[in-house]
Tab-separated table of C-alpha atoms in Angstrom:
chain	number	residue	atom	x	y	z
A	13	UNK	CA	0.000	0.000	0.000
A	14	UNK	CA	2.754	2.410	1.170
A	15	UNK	CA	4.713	1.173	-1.822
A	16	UNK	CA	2.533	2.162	-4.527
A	17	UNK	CA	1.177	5.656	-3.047
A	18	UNK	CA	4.865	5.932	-3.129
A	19	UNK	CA	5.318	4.992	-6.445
A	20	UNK	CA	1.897	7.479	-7.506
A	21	UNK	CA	3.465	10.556	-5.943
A	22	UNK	CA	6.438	9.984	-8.243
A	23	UNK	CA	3.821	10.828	-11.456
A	24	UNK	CA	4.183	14.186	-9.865
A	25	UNK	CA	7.914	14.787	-10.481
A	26	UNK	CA	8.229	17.050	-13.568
A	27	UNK	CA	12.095	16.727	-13.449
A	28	UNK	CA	12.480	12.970	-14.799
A	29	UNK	CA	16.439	11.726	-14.960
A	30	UNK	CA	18.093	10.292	-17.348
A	31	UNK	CA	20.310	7.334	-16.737
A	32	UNK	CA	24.068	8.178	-16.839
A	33	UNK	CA	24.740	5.824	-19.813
A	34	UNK	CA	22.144	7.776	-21.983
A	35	UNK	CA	24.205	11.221	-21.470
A	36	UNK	CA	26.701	12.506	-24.198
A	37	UNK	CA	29.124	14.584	-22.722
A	38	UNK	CA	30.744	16.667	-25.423
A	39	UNK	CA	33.517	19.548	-25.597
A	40	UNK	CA	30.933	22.141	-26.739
A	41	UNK	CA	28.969	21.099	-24.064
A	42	UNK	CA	31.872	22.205	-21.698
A	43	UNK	CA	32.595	25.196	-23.555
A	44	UNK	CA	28.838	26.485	-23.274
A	45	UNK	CA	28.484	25.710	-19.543
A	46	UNK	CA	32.011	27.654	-18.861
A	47	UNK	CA	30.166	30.516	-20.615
A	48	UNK	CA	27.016	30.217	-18.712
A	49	UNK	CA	28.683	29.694	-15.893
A	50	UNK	CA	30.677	33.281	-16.095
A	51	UNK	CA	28.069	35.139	-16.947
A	52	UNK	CA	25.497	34.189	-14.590
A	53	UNK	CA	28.698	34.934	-11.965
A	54	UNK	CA	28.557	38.728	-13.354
A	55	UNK	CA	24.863	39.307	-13.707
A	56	UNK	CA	24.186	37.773	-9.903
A	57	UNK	CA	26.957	40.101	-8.704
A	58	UNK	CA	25.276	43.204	-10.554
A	59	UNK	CA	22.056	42.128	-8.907
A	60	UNK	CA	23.639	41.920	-5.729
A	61	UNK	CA	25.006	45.464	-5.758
A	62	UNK	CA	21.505	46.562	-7.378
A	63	UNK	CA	19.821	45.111	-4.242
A	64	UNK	CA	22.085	47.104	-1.877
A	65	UNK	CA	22.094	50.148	-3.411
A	66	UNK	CA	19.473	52.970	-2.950
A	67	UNK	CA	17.193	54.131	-5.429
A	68	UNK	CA	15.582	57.601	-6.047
A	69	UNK	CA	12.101	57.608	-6.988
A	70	UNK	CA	10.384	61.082	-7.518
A	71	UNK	CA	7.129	62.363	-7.623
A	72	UNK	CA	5.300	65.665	-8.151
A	73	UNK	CA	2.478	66.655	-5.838
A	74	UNK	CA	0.458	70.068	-4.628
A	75	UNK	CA	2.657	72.052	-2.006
A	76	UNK	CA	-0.024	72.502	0.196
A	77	UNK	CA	2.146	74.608	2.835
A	78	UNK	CA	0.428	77.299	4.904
A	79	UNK	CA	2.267	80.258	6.449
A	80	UNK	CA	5.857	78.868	5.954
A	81	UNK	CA	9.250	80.091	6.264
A	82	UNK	CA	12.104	79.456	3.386
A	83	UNK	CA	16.235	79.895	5.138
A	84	UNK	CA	17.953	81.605	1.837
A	85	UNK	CA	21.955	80.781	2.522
A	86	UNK	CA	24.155	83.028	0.651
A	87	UNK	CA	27.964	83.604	-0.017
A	88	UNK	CA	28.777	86.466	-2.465
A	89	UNK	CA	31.580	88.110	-3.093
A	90	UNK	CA	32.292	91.664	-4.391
A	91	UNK	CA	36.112	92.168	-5.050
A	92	UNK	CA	35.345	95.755	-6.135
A	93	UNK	CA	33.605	97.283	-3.936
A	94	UNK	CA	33.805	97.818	-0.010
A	95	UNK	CA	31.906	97.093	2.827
A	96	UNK	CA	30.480	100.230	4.027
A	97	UNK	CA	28.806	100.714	0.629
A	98	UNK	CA	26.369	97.497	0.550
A	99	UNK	CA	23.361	97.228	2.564
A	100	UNK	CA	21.382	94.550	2.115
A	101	UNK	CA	17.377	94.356	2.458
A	102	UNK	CA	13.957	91.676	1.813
A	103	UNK	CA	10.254	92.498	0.836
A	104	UNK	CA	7.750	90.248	-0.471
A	105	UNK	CA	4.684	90.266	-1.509
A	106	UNK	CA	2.940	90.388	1.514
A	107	UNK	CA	4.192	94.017	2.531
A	108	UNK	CA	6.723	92.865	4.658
A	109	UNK	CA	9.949	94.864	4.160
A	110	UNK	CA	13.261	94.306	6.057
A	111	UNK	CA	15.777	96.914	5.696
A	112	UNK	CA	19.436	96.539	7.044
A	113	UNK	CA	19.661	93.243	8.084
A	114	UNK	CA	21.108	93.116	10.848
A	115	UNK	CA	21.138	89.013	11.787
A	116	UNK	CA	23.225	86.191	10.778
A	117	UNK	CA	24.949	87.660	8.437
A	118	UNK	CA	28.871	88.630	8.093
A	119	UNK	CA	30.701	91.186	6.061
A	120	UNK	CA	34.506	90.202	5.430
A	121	UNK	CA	36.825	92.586	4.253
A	122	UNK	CA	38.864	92.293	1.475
A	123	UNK	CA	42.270	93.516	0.502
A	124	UNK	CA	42.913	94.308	-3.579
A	125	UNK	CA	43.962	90.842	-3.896
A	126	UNK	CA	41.087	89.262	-2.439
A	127	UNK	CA	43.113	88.619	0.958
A	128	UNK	CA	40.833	88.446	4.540
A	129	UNK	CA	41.838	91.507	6.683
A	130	UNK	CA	38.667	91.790	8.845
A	131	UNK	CA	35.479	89.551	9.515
A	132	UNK	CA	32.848	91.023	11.609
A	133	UNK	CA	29.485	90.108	12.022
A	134	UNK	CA	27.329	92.441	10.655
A	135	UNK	CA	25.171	94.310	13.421
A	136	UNK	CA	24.681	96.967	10.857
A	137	UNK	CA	25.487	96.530	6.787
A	138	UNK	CA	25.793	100.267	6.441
A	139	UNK	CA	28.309	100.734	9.310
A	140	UNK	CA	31.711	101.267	8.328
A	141	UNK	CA	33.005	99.103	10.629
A	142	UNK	CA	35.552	100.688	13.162
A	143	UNK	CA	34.342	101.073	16.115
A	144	UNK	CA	33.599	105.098	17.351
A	145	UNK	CA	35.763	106.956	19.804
A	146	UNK	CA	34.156	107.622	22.953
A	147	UNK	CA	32.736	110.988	24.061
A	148	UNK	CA	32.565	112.942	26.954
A	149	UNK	CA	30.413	112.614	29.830
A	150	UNK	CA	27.256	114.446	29.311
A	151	UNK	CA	27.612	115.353	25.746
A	152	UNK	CA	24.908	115.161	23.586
A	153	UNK	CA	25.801	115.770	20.072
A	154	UNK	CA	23.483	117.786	17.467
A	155	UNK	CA	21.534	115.634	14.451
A	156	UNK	CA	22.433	118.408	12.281
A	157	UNK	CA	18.625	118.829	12.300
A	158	UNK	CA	17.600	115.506	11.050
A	159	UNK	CA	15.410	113.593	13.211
A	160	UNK	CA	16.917	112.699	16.564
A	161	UNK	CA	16.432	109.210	17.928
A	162	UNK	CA	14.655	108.890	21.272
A	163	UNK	CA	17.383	110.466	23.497
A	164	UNK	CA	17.709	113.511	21.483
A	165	UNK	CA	20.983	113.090	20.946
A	166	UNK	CA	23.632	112.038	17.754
A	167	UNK	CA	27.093	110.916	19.637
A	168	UNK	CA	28.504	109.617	16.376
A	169	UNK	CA	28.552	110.072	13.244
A	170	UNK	CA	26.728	106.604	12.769
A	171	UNK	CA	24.266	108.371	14.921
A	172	UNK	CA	24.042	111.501	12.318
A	173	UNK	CA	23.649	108.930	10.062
A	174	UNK	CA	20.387	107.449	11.412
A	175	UNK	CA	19.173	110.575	11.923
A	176	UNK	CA	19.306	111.803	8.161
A	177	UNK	CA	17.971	108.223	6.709
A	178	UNK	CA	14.918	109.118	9.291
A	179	UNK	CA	14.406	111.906	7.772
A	180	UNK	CA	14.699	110.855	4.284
A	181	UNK	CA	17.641	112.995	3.731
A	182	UNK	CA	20.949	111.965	1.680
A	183	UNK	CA	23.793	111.842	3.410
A	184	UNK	CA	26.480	113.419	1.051
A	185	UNK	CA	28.571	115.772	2.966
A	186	UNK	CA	30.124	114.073	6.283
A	187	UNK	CA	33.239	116.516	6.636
A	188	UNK	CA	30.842	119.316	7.953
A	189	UNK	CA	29.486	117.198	10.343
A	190	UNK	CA	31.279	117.448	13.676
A	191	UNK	CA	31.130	113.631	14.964
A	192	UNK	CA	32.525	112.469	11.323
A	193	UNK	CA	35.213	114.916	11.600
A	194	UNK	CA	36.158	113.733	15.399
A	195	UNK	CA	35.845	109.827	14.289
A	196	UNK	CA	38.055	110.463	10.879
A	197	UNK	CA	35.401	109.071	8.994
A	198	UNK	CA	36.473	110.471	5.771
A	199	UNK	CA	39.960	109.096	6.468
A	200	UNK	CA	38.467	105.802	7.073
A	201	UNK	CA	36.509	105.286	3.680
A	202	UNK	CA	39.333	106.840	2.075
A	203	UNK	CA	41.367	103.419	3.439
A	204	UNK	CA	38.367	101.024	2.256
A	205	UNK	CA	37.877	102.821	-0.592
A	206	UNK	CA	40.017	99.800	-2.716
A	207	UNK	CA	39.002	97.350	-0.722
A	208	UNK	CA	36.284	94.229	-1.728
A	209	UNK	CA	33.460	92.543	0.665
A	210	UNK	CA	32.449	89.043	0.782
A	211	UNK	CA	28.786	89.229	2.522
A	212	UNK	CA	27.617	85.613	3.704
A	213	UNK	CA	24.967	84.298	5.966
A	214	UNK	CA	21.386	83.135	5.803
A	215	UNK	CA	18.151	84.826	5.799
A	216	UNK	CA	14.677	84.270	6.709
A	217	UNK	CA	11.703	85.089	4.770
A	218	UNK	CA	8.614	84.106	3.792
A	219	UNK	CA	7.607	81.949	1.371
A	220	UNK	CA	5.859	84.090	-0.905
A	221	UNK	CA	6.972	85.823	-3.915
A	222	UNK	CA	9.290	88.700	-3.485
A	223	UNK	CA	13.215	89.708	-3.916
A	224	UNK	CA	16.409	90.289	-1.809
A	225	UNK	CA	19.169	92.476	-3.190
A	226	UNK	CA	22.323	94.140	-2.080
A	227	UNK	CA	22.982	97.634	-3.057
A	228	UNK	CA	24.804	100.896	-2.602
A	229	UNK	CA	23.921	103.459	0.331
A	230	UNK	CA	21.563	103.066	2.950
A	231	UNK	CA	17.871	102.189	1.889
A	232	UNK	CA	14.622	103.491	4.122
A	233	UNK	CA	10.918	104.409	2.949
A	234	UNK	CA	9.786	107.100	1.257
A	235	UNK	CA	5.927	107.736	0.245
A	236	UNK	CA	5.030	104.482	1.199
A	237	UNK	CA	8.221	103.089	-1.746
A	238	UNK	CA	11.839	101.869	-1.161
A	239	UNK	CA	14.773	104.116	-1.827
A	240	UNK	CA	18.886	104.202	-1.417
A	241	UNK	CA	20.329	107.087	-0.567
A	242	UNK	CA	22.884	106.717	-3.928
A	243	UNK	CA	23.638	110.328	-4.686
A	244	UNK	CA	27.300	110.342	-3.252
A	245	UNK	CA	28.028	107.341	-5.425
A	246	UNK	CA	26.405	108.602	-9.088
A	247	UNK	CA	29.451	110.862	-9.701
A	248	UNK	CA	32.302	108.139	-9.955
A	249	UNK	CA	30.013	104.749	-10.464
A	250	UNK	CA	30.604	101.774	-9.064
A	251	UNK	CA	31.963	98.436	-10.039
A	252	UNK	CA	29.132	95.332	-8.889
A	253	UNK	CA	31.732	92.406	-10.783
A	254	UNK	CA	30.601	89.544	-8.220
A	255	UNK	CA	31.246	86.023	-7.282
A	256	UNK	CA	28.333	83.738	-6.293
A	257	UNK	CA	29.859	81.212	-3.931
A	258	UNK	CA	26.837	79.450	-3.000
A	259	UNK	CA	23.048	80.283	-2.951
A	260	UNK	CA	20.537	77.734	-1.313
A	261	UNK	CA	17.011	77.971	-0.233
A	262	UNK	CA	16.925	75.391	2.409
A	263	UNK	CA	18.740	72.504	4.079
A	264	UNK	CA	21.305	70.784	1.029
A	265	UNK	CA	20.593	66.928	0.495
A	266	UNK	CA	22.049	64.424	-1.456
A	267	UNK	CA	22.212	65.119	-5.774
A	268	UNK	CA	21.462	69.115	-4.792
A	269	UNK	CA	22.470	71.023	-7.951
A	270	UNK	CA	21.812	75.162	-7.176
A	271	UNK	CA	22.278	76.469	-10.939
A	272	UNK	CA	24.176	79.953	-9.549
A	273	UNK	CA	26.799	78.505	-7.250
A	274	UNK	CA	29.974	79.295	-8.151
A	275	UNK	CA	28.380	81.852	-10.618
A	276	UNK	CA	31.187	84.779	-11.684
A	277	UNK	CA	29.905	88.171	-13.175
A	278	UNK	CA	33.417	90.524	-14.168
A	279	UNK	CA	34.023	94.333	-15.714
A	280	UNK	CA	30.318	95.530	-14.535
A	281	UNK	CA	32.007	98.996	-13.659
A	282	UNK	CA	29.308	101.943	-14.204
A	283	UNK	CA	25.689	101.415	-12.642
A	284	UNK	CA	24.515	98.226	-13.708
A	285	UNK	CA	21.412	96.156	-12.145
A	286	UNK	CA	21.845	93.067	-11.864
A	287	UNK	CA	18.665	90.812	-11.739
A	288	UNK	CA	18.255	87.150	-11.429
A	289	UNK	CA	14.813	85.691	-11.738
A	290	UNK	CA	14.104	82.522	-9.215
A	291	UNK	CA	11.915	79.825	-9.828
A	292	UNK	CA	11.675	78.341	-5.816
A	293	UNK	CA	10.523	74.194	-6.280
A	294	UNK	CA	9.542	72.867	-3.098
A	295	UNK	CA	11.413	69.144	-1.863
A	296	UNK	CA	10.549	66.765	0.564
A	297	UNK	CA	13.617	64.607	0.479
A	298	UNK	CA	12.717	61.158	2.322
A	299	UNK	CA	16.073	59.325	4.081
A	300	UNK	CA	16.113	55.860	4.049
A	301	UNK	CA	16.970	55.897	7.578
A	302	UNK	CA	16.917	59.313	8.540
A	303	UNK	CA	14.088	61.975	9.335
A	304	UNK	CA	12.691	63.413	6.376
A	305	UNK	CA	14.011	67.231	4.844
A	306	UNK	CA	11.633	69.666	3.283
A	307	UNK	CA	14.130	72.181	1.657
A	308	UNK	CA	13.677	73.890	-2.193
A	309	UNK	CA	14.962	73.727	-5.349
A	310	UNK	CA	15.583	76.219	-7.904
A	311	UNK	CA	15.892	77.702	-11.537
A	312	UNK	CA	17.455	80.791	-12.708
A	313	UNK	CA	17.125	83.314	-15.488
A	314	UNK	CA	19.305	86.607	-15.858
A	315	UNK	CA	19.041	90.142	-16.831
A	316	UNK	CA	21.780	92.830	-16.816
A	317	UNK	CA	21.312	96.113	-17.466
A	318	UNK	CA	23.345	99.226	-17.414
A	319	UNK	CA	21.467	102.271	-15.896
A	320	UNK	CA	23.539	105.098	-16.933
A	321	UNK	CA	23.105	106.203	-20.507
A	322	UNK	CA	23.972	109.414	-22.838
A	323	UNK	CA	21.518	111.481	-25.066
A	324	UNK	CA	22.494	112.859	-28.606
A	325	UNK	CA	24.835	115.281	-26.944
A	326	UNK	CA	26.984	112.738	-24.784
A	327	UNK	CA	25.312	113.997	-21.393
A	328	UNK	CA	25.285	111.267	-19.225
A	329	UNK	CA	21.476	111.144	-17.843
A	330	UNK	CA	20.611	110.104	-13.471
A	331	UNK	CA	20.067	106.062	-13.199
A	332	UNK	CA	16.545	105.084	-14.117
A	333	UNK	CA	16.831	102.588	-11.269
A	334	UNK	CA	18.596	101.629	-8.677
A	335	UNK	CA	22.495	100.077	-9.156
A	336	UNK	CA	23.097	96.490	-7.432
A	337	UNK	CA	22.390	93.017	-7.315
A	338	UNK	CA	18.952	91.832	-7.436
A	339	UNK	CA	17.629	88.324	-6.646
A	340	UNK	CA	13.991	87.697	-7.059
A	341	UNK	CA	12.605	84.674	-6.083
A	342	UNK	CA	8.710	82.863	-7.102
A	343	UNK	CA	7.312	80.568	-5.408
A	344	UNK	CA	6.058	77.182	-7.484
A	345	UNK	CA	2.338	76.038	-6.397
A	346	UNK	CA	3.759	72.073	-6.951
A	347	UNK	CA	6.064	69.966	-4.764
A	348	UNK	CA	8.734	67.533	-5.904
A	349	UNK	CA	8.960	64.391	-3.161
A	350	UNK	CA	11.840	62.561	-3.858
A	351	UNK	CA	11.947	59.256	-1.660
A	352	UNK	CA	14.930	56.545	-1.174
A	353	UNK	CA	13.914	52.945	-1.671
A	354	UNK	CA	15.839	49.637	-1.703
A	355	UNK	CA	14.895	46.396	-3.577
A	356	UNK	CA	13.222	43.896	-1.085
A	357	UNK	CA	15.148	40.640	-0.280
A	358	UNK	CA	12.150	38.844	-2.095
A	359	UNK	CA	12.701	40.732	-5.124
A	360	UNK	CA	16.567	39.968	-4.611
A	361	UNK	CA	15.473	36.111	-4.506
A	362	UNK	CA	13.635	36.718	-7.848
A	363	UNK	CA	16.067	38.445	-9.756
A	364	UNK	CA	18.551	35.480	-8.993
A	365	UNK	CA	15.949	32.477	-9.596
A	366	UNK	CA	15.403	34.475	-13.143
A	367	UNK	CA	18.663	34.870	-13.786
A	368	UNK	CA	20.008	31.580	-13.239
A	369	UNK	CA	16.809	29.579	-14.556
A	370	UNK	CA	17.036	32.237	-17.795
A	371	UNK	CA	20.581	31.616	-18.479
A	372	UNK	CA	20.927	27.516	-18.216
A	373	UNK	CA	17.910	27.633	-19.952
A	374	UNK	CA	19.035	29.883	-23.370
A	375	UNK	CA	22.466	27.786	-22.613
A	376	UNK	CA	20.464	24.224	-23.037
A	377	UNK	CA	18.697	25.342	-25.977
A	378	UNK	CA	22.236	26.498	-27.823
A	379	UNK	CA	24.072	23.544	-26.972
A	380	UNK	CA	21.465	21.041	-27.833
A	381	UNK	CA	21.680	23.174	-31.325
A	382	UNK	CA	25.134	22.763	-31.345
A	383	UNK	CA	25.120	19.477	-31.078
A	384	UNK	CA	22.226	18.498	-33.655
A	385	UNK	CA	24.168	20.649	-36.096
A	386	UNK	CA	27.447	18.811	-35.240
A	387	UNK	CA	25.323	15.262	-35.775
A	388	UNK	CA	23.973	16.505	-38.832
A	389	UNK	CA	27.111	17.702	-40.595
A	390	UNK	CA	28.862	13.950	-39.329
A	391	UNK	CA	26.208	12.313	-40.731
A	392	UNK	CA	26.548	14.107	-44.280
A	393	UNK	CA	30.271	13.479	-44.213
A	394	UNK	CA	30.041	9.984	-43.476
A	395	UNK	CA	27.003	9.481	-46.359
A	396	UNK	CA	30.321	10.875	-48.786
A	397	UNK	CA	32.151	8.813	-48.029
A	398	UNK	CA	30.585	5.877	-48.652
A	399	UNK	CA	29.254	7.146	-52.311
């Protein structure tokens, strides 16, 4: 009984044998199993490293954000022009204006040769950098009448300074001002005057449409618009040749490519505006095995344009804008998510079972060609023979 259920279950076996005095063995044979052999060796060890690797997949999806903020890192050199000139100020779209900046960011300057002699963080970007002598006791120094700050008093000539961009008044002569004249402040820009900046740091804005730019002379509002006191600075021009080191909005991750790092502008000397035009992508970058990062991506366009021109006679006319370097960002209504996956072992198992099934397969089928054509061709040689 046990004997022939044994002998029924052995119907089921789809993988009959052969007795060993029924196989050929033949040198083809060997030569196509070598072959086999080798290259089912290189494609398991390409799905091996396949299977360990990580894969990118991407998708695109609504940024459905609400009241966000955007970090803007940036690294920008100006070999040409120094420090005291740039200020550096954000609006947007929603009415928000920030003038001065006066966080996280540093000014370096630079020698002619684009040497570091001073890095300072920048409480100020239109302060000139040393540091003002001290005054008497009770003093209280005139505004030059400007619009004194709260205490009624202008000790320095930063002070003065205030004063006049409160007022809405250019500040163009500082050697008749008595607290400029104490601090040698026309002595001092005279020293910086060939001198370059680097300007680095991050900023924080919101994610709405709207620009940041640095520029000459201090900015401040006027009639409800936004204005740089520039008139000192019209007569001899200025030079805005620039190196982009980097410029990110967000946290980097892995394949990051920001189209204006590294970016070099040169010979810009005049009044030129400088404009690039930002296309802001939101990315949620998913880790493997790390938390996720929702940072931005971003494509530029540029426009350069010289403000100064001459009329029929060769007078040169005032700048029908303002002189700097403009970057104004968009914001993109879609979202890219971009998430790291790795094959599953199960997958693994099937890429190998196909592999090595597929290949002695194709190999059976050639070398029982092989050797049909070989028995073939002996048989025809042998029939010549004998006629």
């Amino acid at each position: 009984m046990v004997k022939s259920t044994l002998n029924r279950f052995k119907n089921f076996d789809a993988y009959a044998k052969t007795l060993d005095d029924f196989r050929v063995k033949t040198s083809t044979g060997a030569a196509v199993t070598l072959v086999s052999a080798f290259i089912i060796l290189i494609l398991l060890l390409g799905e091996f490293f396949d299977y360990r690797s990580i894969h990118l997949e991407s998708s695109l999806i609504v940024d459905s954000g609400r009241k966000e903020k955007m970090s803007i890192d940036f690294d920008i050199t100006f070999p040409k022009i120094p420090c005291y000139i740039l200020t550096l100020d954000v609006m947007d779209v929603a009415g928000e204006h920030q003038s001065d900046i006066t966080h996280s960011v540093y000014k370096v300057q630079l020698s002619p040769d684009g040497t570091e002699i001073k890095r300072e963080r920048s409480h100020n970007l239109g302060n000139t950098g040393p540091d003002p002598k001290e005054v008497g006791e009770g003093y209280c120094g005139a505004c030059g009448g400007a619009q004194p700050p709260e205490n009624g008093c202008c000790n320095t000539c930063e002070d003065v300074r205030q004063a006049y961009v409160r007022s809405g008044w250019s500040f163009n002569h500082p050697e008749g001002i008595e607290q400029c004249v104490r601090e040698g402040y026309l002595e001092k820009m005279k020293e910086q005057a060939d001198q370059g900046c680097r300007m680095h740091g991050q900023l924080t804005v919101n994610k709405v449409a709207g620009n940041f730019h640095i520029a000459p002379g201090r900015s401040f509002q006027r009639m409800n618009m936004h204005v740089h006191d520039i008139q000192q600075y019209l007569e001899h021009g200025l030079d805005f040749s620039h190196h982009i080191q980097q410029l990110s909005f967000g946290e980097t991750f892995p394949n990051a490519h920001n189209p204006l790092d590294d970016q070099t502008v040169d010979n810009a000397e005049g009044l030129f505006m400088f404009q690039y035009y930002i296309k802001v992508v939101g990315t949620t970058y998913k880790y493997l095995s790390k938390r996720p990062v929702k940072t931005n991506q971003y494509s530029v366009t540029q426009f350069n344009r010289n403000l100064q021109y001459k009329d029929a006679l060769g007078n040169i006319h005032q700048p029908n804008g303002l002189p700097g370097v403009f970057f104004n960002f968009d914001i993109s209504p879609m979202m890219v998510v971009q998430v790291e996956e790795r094959k599953s072992f199960t997958s693994f198992l099937t890429g190998v079972c196909a592999i090595v099934g597929g290949i002695f397969t194709v190999a059976s089928i050639i070398d029982g060609a092989i050797w049909r054509a070989e028995r073939t061709l002996k048989r025809k040689m042998e029939l010549g023979k004998a006629l």
